mmCIF file of C-alpha atoms and ligand atoms in Angstrom:
data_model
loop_
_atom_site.group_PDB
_atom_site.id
_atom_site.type_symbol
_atom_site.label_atom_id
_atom_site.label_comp_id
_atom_site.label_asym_id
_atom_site.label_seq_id
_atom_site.Cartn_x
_atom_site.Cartn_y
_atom_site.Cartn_z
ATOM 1 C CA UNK R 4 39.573 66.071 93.968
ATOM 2 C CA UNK R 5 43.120 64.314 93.800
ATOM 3 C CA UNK R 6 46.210 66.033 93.399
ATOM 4 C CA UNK R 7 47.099 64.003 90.280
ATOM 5 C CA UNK R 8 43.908 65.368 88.732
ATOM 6 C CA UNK R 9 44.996 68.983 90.098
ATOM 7 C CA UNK R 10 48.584 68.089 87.891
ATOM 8 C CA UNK R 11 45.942 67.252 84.967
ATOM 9 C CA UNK R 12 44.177 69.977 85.071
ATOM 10 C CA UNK R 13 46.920 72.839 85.216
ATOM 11 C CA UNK R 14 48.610 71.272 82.732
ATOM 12 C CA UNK R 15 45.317 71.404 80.547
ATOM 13 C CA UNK R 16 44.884 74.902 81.421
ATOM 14 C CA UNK R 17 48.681 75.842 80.447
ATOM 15 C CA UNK R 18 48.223 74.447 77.350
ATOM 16 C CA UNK R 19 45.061 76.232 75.962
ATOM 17 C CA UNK R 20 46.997 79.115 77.661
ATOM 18 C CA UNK R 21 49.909 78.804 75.313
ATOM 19 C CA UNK R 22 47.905 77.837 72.163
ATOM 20 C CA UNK R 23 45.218 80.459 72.517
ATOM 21 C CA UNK R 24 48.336 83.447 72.882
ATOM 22 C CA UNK R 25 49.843 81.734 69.707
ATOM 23 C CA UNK R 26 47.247 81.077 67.508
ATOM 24 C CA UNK R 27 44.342 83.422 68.929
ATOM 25 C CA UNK R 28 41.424 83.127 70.894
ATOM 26 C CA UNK R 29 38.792 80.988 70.400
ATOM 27 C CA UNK R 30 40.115 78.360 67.555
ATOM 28 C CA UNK R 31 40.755 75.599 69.758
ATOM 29 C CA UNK R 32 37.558 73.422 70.600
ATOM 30 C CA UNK R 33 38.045 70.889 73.703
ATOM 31 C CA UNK R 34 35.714 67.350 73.252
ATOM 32 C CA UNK R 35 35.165 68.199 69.573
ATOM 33 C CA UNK R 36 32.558 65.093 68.112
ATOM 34 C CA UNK R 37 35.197 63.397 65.394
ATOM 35 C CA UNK R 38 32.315 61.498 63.098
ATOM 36 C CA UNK R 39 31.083 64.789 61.437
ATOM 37 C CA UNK R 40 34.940 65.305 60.019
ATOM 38 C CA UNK R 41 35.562 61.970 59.001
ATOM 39 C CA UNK R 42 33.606 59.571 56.379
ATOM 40 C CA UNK R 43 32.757 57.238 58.019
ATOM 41 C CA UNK R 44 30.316 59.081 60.202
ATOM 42 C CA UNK R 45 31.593 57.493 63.518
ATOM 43 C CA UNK R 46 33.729 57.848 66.490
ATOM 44 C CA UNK R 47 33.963 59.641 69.331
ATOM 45 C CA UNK R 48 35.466 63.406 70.277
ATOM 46 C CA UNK R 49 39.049 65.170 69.969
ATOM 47 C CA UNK R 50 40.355 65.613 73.369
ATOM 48 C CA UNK R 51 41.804 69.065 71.690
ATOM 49 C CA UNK R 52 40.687 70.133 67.770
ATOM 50 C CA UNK R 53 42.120 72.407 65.903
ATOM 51 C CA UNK R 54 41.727 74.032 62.249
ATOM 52 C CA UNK R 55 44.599 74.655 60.590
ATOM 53 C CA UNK R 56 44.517 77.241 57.558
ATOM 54 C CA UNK R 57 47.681 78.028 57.254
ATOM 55 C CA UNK R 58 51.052 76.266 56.990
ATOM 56 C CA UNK R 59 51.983 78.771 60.151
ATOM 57 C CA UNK R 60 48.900 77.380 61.957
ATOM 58 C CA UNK R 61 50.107 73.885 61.609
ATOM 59 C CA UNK R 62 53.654 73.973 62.846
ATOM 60 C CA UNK R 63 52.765 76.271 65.531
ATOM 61 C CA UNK R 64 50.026 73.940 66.613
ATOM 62 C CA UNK R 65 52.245 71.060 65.928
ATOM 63 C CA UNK R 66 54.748 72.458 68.283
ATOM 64 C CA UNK R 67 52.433 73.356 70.504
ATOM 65 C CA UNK R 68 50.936 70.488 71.899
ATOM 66 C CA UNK R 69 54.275 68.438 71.731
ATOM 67 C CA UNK R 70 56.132 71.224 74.073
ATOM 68 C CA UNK R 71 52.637 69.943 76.257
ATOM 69 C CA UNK R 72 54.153 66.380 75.414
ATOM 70 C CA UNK R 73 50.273 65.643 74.201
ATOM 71 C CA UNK R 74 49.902 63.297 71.240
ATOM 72 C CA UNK R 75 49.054 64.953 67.635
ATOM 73 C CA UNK R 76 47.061 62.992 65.614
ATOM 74 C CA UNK R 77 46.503 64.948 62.000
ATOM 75 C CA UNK R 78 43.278 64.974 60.257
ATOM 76 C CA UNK R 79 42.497 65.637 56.430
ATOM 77 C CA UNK R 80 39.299 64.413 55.239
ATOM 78 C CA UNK R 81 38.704 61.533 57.265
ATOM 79 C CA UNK R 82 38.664 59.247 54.242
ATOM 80 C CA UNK R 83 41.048 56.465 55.473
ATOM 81 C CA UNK R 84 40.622 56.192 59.367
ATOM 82 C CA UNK R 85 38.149 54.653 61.681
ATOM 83 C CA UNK R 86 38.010 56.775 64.648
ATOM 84 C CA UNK R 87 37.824 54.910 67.778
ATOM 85 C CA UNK R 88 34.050 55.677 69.599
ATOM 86 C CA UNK R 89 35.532 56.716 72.886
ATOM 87 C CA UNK R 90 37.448 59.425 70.909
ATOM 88 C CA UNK R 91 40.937 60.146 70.627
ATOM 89 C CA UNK R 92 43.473 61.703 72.963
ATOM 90 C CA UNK R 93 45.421 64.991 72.684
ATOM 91 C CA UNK R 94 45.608 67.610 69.846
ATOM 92 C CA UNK R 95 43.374 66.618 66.499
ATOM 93 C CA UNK R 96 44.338 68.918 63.689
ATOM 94 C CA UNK R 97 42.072 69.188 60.827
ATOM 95 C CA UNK R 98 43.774 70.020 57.977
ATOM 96 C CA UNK R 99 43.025 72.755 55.374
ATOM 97 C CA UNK R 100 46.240 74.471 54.325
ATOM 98 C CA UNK R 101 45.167 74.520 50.789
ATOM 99 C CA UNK R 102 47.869 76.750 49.124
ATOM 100 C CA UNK R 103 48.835 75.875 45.549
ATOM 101 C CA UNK R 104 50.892 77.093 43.232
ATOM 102 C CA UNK R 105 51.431 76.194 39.519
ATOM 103 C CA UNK R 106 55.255 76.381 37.973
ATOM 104 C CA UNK R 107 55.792 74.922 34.477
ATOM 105 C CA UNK R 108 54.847 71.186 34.628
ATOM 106 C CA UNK R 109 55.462 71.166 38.455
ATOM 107 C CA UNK R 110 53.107 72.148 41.112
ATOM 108 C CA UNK R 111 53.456 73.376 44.672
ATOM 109 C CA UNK R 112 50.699 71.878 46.825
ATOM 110 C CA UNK R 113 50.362 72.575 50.674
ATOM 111 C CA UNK R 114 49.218 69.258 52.575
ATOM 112 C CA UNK R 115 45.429 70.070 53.004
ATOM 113 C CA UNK R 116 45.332 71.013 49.518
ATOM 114 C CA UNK R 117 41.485 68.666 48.479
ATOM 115 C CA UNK R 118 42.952 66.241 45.963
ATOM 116 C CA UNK R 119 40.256 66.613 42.988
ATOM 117 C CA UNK R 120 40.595 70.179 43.298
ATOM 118 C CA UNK R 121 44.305 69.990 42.627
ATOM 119 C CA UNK R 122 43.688 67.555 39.622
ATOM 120 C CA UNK R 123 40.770 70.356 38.234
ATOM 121 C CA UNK R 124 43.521 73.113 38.767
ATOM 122 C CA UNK R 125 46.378 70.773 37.055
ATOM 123 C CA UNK R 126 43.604 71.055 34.389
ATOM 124 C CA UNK R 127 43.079 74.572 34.014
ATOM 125 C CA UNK R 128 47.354 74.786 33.260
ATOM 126 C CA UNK R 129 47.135 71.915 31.004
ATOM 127 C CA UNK R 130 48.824 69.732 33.422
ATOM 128 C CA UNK R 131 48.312 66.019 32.856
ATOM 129 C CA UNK R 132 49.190 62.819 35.457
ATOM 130 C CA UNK R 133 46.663 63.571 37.930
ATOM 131 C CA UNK R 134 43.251 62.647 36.418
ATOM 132 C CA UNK R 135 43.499 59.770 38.745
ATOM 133 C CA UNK R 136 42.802 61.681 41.782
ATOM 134 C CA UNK R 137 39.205 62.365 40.400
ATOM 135 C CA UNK R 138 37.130 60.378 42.701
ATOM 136 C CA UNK R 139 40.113 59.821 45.658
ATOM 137 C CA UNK R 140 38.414 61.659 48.991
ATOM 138 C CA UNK R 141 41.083 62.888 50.646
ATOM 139 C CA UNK R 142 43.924 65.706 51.348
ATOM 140 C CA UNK R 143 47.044 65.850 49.625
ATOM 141 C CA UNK R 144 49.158 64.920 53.159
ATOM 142 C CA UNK R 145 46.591 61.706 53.750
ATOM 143 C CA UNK R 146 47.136 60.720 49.953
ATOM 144 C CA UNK R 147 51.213 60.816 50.397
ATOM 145 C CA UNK R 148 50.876 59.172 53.808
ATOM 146 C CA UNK R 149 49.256 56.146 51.867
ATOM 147 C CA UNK R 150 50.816 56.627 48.510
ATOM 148 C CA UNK R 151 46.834 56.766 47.394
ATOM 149 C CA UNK R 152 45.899 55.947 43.836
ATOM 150 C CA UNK R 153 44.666 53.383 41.777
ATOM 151 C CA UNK R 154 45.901 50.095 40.012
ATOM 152 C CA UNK R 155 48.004 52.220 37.330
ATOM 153 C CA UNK R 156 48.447 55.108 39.529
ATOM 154 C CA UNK R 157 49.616 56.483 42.640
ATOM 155 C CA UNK R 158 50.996 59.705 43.454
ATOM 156 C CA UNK R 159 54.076 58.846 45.101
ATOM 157 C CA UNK R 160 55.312 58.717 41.413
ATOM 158 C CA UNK R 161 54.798 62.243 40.744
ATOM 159 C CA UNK R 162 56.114 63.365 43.906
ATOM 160 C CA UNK R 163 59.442 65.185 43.558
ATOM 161 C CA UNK R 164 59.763 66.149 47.477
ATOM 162 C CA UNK R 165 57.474 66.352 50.561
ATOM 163 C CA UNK R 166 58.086 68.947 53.193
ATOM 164 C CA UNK R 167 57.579 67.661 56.520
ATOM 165 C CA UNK R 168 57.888 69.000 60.200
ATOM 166 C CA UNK R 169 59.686 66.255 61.588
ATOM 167 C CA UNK R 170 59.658 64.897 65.530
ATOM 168 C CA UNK R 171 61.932 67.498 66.672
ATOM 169 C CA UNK R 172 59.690 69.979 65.015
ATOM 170 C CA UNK R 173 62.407 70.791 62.315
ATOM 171 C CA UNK R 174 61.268 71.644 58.911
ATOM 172 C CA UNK R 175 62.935 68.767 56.551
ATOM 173 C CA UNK R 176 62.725 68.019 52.284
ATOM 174 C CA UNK R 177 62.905 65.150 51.907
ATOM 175 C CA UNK R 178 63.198 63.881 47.924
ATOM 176 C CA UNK R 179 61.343 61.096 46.223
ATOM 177 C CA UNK R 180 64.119 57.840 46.620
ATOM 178 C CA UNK R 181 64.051 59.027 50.299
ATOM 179 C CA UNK R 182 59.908 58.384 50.895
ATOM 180 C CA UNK R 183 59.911 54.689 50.565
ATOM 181 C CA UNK R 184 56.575 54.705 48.108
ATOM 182 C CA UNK R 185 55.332 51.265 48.120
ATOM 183 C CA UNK R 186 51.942 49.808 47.379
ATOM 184 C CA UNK R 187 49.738 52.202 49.545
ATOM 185 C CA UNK R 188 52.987 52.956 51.911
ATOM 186 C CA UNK R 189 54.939 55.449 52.353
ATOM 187 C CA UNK R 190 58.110 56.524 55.433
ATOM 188 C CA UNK R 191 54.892 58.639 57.096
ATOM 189 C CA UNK R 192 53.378 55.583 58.265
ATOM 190 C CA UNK R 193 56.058 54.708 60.374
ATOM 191 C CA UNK R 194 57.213 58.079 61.558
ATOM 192 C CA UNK R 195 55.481 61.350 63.709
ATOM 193 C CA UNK R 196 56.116 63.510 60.777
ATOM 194 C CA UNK R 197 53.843 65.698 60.095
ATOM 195 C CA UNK R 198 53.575 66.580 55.802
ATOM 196 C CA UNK R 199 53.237 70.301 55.101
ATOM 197 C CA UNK R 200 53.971 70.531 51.388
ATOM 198 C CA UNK R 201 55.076 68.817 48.514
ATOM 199 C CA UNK R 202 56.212 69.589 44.920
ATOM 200 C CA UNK R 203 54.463 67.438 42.184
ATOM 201 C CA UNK R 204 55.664 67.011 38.505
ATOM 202 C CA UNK R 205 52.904 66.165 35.570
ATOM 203 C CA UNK R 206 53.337 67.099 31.830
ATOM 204 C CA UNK R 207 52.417 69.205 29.451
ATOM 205 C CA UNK R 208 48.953 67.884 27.816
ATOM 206 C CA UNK R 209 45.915 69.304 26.280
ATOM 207 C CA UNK R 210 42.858 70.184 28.594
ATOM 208 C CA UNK R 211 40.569 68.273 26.537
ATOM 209 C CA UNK R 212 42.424 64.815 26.728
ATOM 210 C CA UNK R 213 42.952 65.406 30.665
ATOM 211 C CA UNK R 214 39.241 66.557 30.594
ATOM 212 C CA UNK R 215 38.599 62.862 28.584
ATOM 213 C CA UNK R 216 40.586 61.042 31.246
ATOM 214 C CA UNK R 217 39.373 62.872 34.371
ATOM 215 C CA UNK R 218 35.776 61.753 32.469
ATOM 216 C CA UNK R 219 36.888 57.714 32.252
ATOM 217 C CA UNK R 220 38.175 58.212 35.660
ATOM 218 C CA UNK R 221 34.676 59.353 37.355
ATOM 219 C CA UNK R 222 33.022 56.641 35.292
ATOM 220 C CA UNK R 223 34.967 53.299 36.551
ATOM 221 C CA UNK R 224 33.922 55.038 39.955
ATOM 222 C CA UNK R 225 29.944 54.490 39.270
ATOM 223 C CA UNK R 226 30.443 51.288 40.045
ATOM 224 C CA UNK R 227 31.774 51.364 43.986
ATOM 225 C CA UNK R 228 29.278 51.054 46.473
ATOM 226 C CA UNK R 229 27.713 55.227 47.566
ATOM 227 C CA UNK R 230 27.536 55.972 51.211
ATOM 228 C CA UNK R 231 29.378 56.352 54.353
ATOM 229 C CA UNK R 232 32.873 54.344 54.047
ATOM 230 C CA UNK R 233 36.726 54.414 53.872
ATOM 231 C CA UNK R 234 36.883 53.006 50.643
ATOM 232 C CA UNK R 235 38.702 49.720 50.543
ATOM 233 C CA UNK R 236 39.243 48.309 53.802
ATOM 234 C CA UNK R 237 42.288 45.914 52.973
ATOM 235 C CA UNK R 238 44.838 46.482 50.739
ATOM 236 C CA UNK R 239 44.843 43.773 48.087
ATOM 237 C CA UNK R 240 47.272 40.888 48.835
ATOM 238 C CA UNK R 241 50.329 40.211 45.902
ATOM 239 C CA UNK R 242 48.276 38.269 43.050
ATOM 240 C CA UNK R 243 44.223 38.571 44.292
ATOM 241 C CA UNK R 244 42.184 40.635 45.756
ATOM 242 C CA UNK R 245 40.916 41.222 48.863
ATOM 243 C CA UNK R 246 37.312 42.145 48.013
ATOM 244 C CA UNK R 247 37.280 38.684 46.120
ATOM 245 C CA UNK R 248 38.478 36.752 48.865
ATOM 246 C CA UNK R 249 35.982 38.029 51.564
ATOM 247 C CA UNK R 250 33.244 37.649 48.760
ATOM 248 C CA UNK R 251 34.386 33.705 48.634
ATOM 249 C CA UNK R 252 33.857 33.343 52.207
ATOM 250 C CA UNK R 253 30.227 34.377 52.290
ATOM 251 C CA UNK R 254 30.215 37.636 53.714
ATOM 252 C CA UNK R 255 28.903 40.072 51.380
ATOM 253 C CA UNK R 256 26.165 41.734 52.786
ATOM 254 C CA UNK R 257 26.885 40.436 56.532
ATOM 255 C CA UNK R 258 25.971 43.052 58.536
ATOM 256 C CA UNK R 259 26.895 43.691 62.734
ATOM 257 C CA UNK R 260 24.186 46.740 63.572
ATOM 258 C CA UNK R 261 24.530 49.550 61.673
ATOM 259 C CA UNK R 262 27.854 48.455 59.404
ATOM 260 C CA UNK R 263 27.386 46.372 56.488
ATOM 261 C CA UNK R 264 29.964 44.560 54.469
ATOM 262 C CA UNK R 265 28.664 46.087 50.891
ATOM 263 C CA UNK R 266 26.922 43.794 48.800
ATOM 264 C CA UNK R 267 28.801 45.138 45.730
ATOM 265 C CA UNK R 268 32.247 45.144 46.782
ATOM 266 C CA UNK R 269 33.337 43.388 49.302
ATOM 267 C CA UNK R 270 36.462 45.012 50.839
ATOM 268 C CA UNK R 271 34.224 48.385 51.045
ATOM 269 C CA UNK R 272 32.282 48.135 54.689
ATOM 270 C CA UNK R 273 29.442 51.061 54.878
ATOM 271 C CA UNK R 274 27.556 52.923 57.512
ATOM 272 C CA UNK R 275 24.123 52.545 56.634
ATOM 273 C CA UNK R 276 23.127 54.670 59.429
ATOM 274 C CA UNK R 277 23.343 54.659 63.409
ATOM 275 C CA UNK R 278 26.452 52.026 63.209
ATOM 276 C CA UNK R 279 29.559 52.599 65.528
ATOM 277 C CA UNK R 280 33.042 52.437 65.647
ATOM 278 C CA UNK R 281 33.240 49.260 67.366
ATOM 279 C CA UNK R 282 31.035 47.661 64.952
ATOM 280 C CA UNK R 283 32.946 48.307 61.659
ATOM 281 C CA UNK R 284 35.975 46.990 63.763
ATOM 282 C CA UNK R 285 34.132 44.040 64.268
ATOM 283 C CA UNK R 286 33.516 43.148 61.054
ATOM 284 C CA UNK R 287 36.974 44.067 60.106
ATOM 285 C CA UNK R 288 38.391 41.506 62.325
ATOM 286 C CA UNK R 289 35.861 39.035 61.429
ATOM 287 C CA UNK R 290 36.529 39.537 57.741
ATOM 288 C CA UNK R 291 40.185 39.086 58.213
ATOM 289 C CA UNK R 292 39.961 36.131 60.459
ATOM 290 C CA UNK R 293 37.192 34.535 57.729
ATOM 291 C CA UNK R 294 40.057 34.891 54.931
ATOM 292 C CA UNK R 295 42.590 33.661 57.218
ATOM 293 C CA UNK R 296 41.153 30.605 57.861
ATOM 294 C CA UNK R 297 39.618 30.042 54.620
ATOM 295 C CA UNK R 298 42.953 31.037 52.377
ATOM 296 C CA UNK R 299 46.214 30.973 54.617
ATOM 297 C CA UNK R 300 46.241 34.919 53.604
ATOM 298 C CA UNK R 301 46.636 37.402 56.359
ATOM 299 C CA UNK R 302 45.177 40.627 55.394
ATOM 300 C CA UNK R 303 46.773 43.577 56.081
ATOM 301 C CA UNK R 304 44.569 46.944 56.368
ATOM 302 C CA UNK R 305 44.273 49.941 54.750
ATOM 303 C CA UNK R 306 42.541 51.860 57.011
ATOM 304 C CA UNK R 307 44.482 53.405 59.970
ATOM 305 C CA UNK R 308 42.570 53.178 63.487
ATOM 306 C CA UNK R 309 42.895 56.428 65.603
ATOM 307 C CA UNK R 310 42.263 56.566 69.348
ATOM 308 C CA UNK R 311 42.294 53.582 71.823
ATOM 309 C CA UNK R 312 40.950 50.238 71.238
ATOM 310 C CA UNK R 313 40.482 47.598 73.399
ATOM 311 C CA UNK R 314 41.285 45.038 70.406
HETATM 312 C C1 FAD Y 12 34.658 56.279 48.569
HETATM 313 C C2 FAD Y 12 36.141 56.190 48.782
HETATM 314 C C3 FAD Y 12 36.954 55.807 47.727
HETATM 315 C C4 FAD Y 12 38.335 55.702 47.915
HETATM 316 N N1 FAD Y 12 39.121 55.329 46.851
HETATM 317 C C5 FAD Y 12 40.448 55.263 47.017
HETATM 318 C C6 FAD Y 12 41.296 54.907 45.915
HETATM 319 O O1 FAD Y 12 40.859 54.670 44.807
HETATM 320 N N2 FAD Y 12 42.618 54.833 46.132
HETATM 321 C C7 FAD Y 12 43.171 55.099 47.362
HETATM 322 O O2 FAD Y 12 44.393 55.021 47.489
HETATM 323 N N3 FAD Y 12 42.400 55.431 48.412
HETATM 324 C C8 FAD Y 12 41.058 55.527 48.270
HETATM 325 N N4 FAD Y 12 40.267 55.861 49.330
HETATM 326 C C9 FAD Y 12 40.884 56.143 50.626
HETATM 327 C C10 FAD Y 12 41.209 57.645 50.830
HETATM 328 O O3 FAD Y 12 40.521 58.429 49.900
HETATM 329 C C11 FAD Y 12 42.697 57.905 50.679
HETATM 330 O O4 FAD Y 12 43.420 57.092 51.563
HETATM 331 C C12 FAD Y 12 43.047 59.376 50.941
HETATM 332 O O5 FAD Y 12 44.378 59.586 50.596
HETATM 333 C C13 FAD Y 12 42.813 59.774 52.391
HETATM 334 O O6 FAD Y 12 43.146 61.133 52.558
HETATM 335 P P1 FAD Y 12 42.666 61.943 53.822
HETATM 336 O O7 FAD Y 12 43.189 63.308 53.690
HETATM 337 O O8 FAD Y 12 41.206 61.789 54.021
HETATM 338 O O9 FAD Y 12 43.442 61.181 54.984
HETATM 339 P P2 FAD Y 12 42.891 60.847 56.443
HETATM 340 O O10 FAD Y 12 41.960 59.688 56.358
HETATM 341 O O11 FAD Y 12 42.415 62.074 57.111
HETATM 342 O O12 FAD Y 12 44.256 60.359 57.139
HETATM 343 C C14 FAD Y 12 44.868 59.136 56.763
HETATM 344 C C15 FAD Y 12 46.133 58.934 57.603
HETATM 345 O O13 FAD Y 12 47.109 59.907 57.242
HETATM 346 C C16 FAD Y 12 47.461 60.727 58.352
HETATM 347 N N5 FAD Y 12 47.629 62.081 57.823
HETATM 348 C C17 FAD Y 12 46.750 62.808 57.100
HETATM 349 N N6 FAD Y 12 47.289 63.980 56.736
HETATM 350 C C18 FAD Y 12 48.552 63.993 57.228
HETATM 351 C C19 FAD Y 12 49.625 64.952 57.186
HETATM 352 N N7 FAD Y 12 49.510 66.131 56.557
HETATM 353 N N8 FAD Y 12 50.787 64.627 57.800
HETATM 354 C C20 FAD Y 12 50.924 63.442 58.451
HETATM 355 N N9 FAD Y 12 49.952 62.522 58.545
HETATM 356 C C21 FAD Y 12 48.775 62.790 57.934
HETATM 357 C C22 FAD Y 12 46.299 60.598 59.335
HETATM 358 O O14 FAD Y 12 46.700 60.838 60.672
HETATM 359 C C23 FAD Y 12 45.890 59.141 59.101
HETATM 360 O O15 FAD Y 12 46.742 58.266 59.801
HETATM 361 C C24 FAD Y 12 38.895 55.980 49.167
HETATM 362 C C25 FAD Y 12 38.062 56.380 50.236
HETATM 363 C C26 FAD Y 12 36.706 56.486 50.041
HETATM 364 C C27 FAD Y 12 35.828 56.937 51.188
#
């Protein structure tokens, strides 16, 4: 045994020491398997996982491991990373903080909050502007992290501020103008912050023409491809689309062992069973340097790749 794996080791121990006396016994898993908690069904284990029910639980745990100086990566429902197969390092959090509250046309969310649920309870108090969450997979902190939403909408437009713990683990609010919303972008991307909260603003509309909408919404959804994926894999680049563009160069329905660029839609790759990390990254690249050749047009993704790759 080396004495740098001795230093490892202790330090490993200290931590669970420290986390277990804040947080309680028992709630901390070491090499946790990643694919059952994200949707793509691959990917290897959390060094360190975590639950986090409570807004408490997260900036304690968030503190935590950085005092440890280990790496936090958070976690809501998966739906937009591709977890690397040899896992990832440090602290995994998987978010469910999933406190709401409802005040006038505004609503308090906490990050983990599931986003259909919060556009069914925005129904129940006659709150309209967030039908188009019905059919987003996803947490309220991964939808602000990627300003998620569709063509018309997103929901960095009816954010009025995010709460965030920020890399000195200070609790900050920051306001809309200060978020930098952009097509599927947001300051988050680009900082450690971790979102806790965030105050929404809808308005006032009947129940039955947000129950109509919610209804249209579900609908346009029949027609996306059903099984393991991360939903689009690019973003779309200014004026086209990437779906279209990988469709032109040939490879719908190109397949690298188990993952499968879908047959219907193009930018969507899917898991049809038994495929691995490394082989949706595959086709990613492949797809990417297909449209680059083909088109001049560098696609940039949409997905966010946690752990190490060799790539
Ligand atoms: C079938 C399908 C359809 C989809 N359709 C759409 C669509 O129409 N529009 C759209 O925009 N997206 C769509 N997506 C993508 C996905 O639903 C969204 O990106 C969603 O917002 C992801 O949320 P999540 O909680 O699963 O985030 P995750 O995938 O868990 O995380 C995404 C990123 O955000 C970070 N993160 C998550 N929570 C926090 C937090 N609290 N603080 C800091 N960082 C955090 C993660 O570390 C990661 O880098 C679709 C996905 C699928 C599978």
């Amino acid at each position: 045994m080396t004495r740098e794996g001795d230093v490892v080791r202790a330090a490993a121990c200290e931590f669970a020491r420290a986390f277990e006396a804040r947080l309680g016994s028992g709630r901390l898993r070491y090499q946790e398997p990643l694919a059952p908690y994200v949707n793509w069904r691959v990917g290897g284990p959390a060094e360190w996982f975590f639950i986090a029910r409570t807004r408490t639980d997260l900036i304690v745990a968030v503190r935590t491991a950085r005092e440890a100086a280990m790496p936090v990566t958070i976690l809501g429902y998966g739906a937009n990373v591709l977890v690397s197969d040899t896992g990832v390092a440090g602290l995994v959090i998987l978010n469910r903080t999933e406190g709401m509250e409802v005040r006038g046309e505004e609503i308090w969310a906490e990050s983990g909050m599931n986003l259909v649920t919060l556009a069914r309870r925005a129904c129940e108090a006659e709150i309209g502007g967030f039908e188009f969450l019905m059919g987003i997979p996803g947490t309220l902190g991964g939808a602000i992290v990627g300003n998620a939403g569709t063509r018309e909408e997103w929901i960095g437009e009816r954010v009025l501020e995010v709460e965030a713990l920020d890399e000195r683990n200070e609790v900050l609010l920051w306001s809309r103008a200060q978020l930098d919303f952009g097509y599927r972008r947001s300051r988050f991307q680009r900082t450690s912050e971790v979102v806790l909260a965030a105050r929404l603003k809808g308005y006032r509309a009947s129940r039955a023409s947000i129950e109509a909408k919610m209804q249209r919404m579900l609908e346009a959804r029949t027609h996306q491809p059903s099984g393991p994926s991360a939903g689009s894999v690019f973003k779309n680049p200014p004026g086209d689309y990437a779906g279209r563009l990988i469709e032109a160069c040939g490879l719908k329905g190109y397949r690298l062992g188990g993952a499968l660029i879908s047959e219907q839609h193009a930018n969507f790759i899917l898991n049809t069973g038994g495929a691995t990390a490394r082989e949706i990254r595959a086709l990613i690249q492949l797809a990417k340097a297909a449209v680059r050749e083909r088109f001049g047009i560098l696609l940039e993704e949409e997905v966010r790749f946690l752990g190490v790759w060799d790539s």
